[in-house]
Short mmCIF file of C-alpha atoms and ligand atoms in Angstrom, two decimals:
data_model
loop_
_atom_site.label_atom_id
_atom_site.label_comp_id
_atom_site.label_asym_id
_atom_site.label_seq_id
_atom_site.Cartn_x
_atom_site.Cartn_y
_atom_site.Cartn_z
CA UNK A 1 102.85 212.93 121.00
CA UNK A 2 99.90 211.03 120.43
CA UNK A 3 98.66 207.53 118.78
CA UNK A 4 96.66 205.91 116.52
CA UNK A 5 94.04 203.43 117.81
CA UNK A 6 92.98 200.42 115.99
CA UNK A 7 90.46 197.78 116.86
CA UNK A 8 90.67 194.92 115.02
CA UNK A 9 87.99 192.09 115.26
CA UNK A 10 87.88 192.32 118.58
CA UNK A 11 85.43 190.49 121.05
CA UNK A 12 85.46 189.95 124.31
CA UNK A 13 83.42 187.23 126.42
CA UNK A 14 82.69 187.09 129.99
CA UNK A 15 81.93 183.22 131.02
CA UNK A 16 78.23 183.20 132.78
CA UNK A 17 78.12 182.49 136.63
CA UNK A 18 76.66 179.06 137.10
CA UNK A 19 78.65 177.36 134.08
CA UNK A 20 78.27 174.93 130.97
CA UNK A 21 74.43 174.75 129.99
CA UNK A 22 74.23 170.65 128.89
CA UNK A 23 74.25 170.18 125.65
CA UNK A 24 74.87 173.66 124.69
CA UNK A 25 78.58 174.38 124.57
CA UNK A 26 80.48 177.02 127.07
CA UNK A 27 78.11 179.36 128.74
CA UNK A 28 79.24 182.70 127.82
CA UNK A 29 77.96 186.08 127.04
CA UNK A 30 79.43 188.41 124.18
CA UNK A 31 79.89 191.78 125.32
CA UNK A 32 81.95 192.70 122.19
CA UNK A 33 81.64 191.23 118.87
CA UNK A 34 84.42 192.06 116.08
CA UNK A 35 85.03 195.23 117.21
CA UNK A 36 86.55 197.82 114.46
CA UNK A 37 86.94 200.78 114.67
CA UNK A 38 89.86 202.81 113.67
CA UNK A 39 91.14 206.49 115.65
CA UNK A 40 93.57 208.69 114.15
CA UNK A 41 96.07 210.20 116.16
CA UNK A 42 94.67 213.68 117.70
CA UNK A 43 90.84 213.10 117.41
CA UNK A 44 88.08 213.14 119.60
CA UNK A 45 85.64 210.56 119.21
CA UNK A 46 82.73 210.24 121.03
CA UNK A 47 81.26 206.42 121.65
CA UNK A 48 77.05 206.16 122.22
CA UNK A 49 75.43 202.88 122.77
CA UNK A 50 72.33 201.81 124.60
CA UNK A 51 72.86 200.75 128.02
CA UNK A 52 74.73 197.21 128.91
CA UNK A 53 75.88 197.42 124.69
CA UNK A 54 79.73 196.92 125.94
CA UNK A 55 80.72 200.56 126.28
CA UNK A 56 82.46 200.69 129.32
CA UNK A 57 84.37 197.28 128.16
CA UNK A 58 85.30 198.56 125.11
CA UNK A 59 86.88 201.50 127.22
CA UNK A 60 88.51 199.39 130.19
CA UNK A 61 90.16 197.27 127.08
CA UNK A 62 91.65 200.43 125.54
CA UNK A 63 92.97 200.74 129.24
CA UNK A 64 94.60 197.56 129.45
CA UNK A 65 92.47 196.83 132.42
CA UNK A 66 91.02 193.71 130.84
CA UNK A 67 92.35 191.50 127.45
CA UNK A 68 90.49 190.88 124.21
CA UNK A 69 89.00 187.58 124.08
CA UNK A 70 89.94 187.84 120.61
CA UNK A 71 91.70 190.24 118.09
CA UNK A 72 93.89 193.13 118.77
CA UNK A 73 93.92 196.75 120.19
CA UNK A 74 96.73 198.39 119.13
CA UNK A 75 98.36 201.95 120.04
CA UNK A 76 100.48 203.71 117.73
CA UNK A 77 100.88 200.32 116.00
CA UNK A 78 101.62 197.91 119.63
CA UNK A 79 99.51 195.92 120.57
CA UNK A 80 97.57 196.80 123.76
CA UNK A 81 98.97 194.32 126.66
CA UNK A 82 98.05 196.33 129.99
CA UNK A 83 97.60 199.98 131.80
CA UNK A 84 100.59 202.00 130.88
CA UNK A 85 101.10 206.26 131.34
CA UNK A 86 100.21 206.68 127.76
CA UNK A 87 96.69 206.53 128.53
CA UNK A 88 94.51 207.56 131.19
CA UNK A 89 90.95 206.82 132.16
CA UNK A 90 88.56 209.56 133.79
CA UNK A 91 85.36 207.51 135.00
CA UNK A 92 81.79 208.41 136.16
CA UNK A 93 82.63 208.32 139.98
CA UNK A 94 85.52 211.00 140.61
CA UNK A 95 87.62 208.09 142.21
CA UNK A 96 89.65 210.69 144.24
CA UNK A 97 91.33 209.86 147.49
CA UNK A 98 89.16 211.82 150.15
CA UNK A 99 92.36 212.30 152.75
CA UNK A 100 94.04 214.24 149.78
CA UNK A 101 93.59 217.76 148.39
CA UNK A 102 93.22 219.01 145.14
CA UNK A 103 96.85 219.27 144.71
CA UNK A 104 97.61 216.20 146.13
CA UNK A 105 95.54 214.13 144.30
CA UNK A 106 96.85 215.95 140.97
CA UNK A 107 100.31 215.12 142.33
CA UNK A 108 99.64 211.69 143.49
CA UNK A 109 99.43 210.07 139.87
CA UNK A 110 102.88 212.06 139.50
CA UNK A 111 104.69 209.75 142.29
CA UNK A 112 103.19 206.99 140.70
CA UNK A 113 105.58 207.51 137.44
CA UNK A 114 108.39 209.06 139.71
CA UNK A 115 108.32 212.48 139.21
CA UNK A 116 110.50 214.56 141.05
CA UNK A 117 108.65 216.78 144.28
CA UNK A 118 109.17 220.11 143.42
CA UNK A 119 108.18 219.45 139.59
CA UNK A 120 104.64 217.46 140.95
CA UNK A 121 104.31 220.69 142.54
CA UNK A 122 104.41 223.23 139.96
CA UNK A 123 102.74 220.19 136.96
CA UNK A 124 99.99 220.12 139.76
CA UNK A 125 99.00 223.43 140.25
CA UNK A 126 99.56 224.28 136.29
CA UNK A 127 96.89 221.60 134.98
CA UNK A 128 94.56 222.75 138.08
CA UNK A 129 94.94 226.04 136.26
CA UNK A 130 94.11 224.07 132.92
CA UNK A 131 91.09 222.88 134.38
CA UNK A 132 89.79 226.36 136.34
CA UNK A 133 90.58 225.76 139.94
CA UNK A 134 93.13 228.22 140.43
CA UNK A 135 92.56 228.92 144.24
CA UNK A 136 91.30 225.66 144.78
CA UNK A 137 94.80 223.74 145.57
CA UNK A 138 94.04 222.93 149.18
CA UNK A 139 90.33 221.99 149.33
CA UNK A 140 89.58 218.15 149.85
CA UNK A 141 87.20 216.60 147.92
CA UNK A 142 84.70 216.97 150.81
CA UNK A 143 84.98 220.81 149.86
CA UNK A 144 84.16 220.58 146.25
CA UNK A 145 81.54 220.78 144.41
CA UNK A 146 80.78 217.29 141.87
CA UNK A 147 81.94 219.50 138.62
CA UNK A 148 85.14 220.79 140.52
CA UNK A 149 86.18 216.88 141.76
CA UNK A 150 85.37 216.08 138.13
CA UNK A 151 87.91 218.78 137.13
CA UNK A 152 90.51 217.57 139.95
CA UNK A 153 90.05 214.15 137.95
CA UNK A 154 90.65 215.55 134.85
CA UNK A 155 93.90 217.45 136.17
CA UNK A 156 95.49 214.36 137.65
CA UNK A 157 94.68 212.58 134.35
CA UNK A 158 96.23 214.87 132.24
CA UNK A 159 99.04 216.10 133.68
CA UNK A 160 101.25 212.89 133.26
CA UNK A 161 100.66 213.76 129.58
CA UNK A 162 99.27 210.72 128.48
CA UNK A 163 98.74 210.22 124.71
CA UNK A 164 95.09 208.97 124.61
CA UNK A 165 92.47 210.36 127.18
CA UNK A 166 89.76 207.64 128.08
CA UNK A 167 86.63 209.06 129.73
CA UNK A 168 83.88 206.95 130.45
CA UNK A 169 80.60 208.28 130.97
CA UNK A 170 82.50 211.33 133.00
CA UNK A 171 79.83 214.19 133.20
CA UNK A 172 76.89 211.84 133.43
CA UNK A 173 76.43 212.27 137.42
CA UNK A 174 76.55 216.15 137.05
CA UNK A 175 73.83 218.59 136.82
CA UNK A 176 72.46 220.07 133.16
CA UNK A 177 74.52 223.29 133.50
CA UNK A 178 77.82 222.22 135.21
CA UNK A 179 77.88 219.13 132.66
CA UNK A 180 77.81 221.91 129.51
CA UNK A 181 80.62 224.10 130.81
CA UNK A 182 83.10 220.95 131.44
CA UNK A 183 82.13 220.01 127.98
CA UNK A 184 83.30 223.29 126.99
CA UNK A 185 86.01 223.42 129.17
CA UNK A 186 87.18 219.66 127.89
CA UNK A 187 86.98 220.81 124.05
CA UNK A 188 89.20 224.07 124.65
CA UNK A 189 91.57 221.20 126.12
CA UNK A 190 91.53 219.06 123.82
CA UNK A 191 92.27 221.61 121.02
CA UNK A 192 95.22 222.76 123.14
CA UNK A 193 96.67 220.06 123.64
CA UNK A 194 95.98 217.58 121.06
CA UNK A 195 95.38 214.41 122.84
CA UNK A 196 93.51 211.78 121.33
CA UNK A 197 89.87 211.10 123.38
CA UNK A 198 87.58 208.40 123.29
CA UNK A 199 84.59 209.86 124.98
CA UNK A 200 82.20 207.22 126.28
CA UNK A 201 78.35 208.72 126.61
CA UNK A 202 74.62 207.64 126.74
CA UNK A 203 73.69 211.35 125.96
CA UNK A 204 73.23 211.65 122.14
CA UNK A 205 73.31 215.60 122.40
CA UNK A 206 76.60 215.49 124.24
CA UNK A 207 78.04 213.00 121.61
CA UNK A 208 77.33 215.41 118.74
CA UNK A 209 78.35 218.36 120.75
CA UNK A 210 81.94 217.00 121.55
CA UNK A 211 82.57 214.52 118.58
CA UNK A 212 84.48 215.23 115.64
CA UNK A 213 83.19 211.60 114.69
CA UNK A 214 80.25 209.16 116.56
CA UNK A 215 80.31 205.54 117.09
CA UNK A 216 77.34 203.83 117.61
CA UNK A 217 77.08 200.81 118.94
CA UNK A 218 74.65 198.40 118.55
CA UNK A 219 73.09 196.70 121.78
CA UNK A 220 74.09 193.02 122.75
CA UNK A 221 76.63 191.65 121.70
CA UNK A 222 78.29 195.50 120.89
CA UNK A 223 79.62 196.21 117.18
CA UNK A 224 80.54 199.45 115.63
CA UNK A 225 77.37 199.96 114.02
CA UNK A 226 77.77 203.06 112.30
CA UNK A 227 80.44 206.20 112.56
CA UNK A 228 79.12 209.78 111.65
CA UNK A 229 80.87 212.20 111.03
CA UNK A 230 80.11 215.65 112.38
CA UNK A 231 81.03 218.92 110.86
CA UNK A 232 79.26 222.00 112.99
CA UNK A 233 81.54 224.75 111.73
CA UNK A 234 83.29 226.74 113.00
CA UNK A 235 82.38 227.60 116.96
CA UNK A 236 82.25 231.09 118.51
CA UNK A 237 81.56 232.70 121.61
CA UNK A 238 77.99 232.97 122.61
CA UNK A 239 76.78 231.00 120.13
CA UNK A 240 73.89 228.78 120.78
CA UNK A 241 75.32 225.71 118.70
CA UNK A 242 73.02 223.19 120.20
CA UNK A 243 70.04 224.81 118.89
CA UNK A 244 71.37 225.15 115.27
CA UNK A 245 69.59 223.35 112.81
CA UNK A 246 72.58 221.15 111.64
CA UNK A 247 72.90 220.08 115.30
CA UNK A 248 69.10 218.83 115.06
CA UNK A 249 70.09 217.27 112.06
CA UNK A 250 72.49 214.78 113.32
CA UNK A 251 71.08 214.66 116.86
CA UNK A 252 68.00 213.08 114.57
CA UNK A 253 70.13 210.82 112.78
CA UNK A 254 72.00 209.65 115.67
CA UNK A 255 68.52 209.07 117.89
CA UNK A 256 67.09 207.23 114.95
CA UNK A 257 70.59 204.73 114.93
CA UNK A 258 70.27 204.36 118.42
CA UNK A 259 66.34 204.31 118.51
CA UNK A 260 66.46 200.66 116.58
CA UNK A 261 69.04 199.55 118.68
CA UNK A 262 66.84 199.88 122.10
CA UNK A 263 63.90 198.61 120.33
CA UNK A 264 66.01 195.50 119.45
CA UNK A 265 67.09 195.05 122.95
CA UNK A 266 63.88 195.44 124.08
CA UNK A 267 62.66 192.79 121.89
CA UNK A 268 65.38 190.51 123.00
CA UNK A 269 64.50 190.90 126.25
CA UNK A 270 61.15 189.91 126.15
CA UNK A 271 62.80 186.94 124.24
CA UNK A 272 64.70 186.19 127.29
CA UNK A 273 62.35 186.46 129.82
CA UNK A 274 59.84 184.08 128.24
CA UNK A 275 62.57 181.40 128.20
P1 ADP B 301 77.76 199.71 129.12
O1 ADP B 301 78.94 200.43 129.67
O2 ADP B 301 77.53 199.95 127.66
O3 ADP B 301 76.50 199.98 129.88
P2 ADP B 301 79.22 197.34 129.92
O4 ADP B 301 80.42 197.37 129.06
O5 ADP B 301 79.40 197.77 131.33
O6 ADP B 301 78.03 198.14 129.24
O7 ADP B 301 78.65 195.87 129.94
C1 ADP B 301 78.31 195.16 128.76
C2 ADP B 301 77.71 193.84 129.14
O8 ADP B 301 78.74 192.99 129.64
C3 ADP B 301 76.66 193.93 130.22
O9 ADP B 301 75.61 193.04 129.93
C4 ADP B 301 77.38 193.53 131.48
O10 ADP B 301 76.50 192.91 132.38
C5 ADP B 301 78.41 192.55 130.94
N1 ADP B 301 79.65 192.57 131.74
C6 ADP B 301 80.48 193.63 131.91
N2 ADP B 301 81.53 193.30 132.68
C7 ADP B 301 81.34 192.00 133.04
C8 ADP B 301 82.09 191.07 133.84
N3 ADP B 301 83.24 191.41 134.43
N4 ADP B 301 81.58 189.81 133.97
C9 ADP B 301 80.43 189.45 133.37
N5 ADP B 301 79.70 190.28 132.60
C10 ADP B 301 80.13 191.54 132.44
MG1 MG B 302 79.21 201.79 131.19
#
């Protein structure tokens, strides 16, 4: 089971610390302006933006953790209201608990929705399987490496089954090579088991890589600027896809989207500071 995702008109506000400039209405700042963006059930779409452009909000709405200042978010048709098991959110920092091992931590989002012990067991250790740390069970995250806690997050996420998988900015704090086999590692998951992903990133080669569409955003206040759609073929083993010319090709027309965008917020930065 998975869901459709709609956006629909929705921004999102955060009131500025200090309050109401005189004369000049509520102080706030738009983080998210009309928001739309449609995701059909099953698909992996990848979300680039420049820095600050309302990425991670646009991901912690999804989540439930925060509201819509206005318009809707709605799953499989309901409107978004809060966090629920049908989605779960992977994040830059491995947020595991550091007193746990692998296994518990896998098994610890299991209590949470009261599954039985001896199944939390056996769920555990099959998605650390999913996710290549077979042998790994009883390490803490002390013991592991920043791509295998990324994998323990991974586990615990999926193996509640939720419908959507939410992963903001996930591989960003890993190194070159361990970032490109969880890429990898996430696609052959994602094909086997369907899920729908909204894959937050700042890297435009790792959008294009894992996308079967791209957002873009545009920076401040964030809109769906434009969606691309990328069609790579067919991929095989030992094939160097990220040096194929049709790669290039969108990699270009994705850096020249985003290109404008950072020149803008540059520009609107200089505005600001010579206020
Ligand atoms: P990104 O993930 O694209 O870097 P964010 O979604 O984290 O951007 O933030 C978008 C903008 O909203 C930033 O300018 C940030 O400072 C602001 N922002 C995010 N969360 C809050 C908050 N809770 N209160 C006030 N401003 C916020
Ligand atoms: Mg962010």
């Amino acid at each position: 089971m998975t869901a459709h995702i709609s956006f629909r008109q929705v921004t999102k506000t955060f009131p500025i610390r200090g309050g109401a400039v005189s004369g000049r209405g509520p102080a706030v700042f738009t983080a998210l302006d009309s928001v739309e963006l449609e995701v059909p059930a099953g698909e992996f779409v990848a979300v680039v933006g420049p820095s600050g452009c309302g990425k991670s909000t646009l991901l912690d709405l999804l989540g439930g953790l925060t509201a819509p200042t206005s318009g809707e978010i709605l799953l499989g048709g309901r409107p978004v209201t809060g966090p629920g098991p049908d989605r779960s959110i992977v994040f830059q920092q491995y947020a595991l608990l550091p007193w746990r091992t692998a296994q518990g931590n896998v098994e610890f989002g299991l209590e949470a929705i009261g599954v039985p012990r001896r199944q939390r067991a056996a769920r555990a250790r099959e998605y650390l399987d999913l996710v290549g740390l077979t042998g790994f069970e009883d390490r803490h995250p002390h013991e592991l490496s920043g791509g295998m806690k990324q994998r323990v997050a991974i586990a615990r996420s999926l193996a509640y089954d939720p419908d959507v998988l939410l992963m903001d900015e996930p591989f960003a704090a890993l190194d070159a090579q361990t970032r490109e086999s969880l890429q990898d590692e996430l696609l052959r998951i994602w094909r086997s088991t369907g899920k729908t992903v909204v894959f937050i990133t700042h890297g435009i080669e790792e959008a294009v890589y894992l996308g079967g569409r791209v957002a873009v955003l545009t920076s401040r206040p964030g809109r769906v600027k434009e969606i691309v759609a990328i069609d790579l073929g067919e991929r095989s083993e030992g094939q160097d896809l990220r040096s194929s010319p049709e790669f290039a090709r969108y990699r270009h027309e994705i850096w020249s989207l985003l290109h404008d965008e950072v020149s803008r917020a540059q520009l609107l930065e200089r505005e600001v500071s010579q206020v």
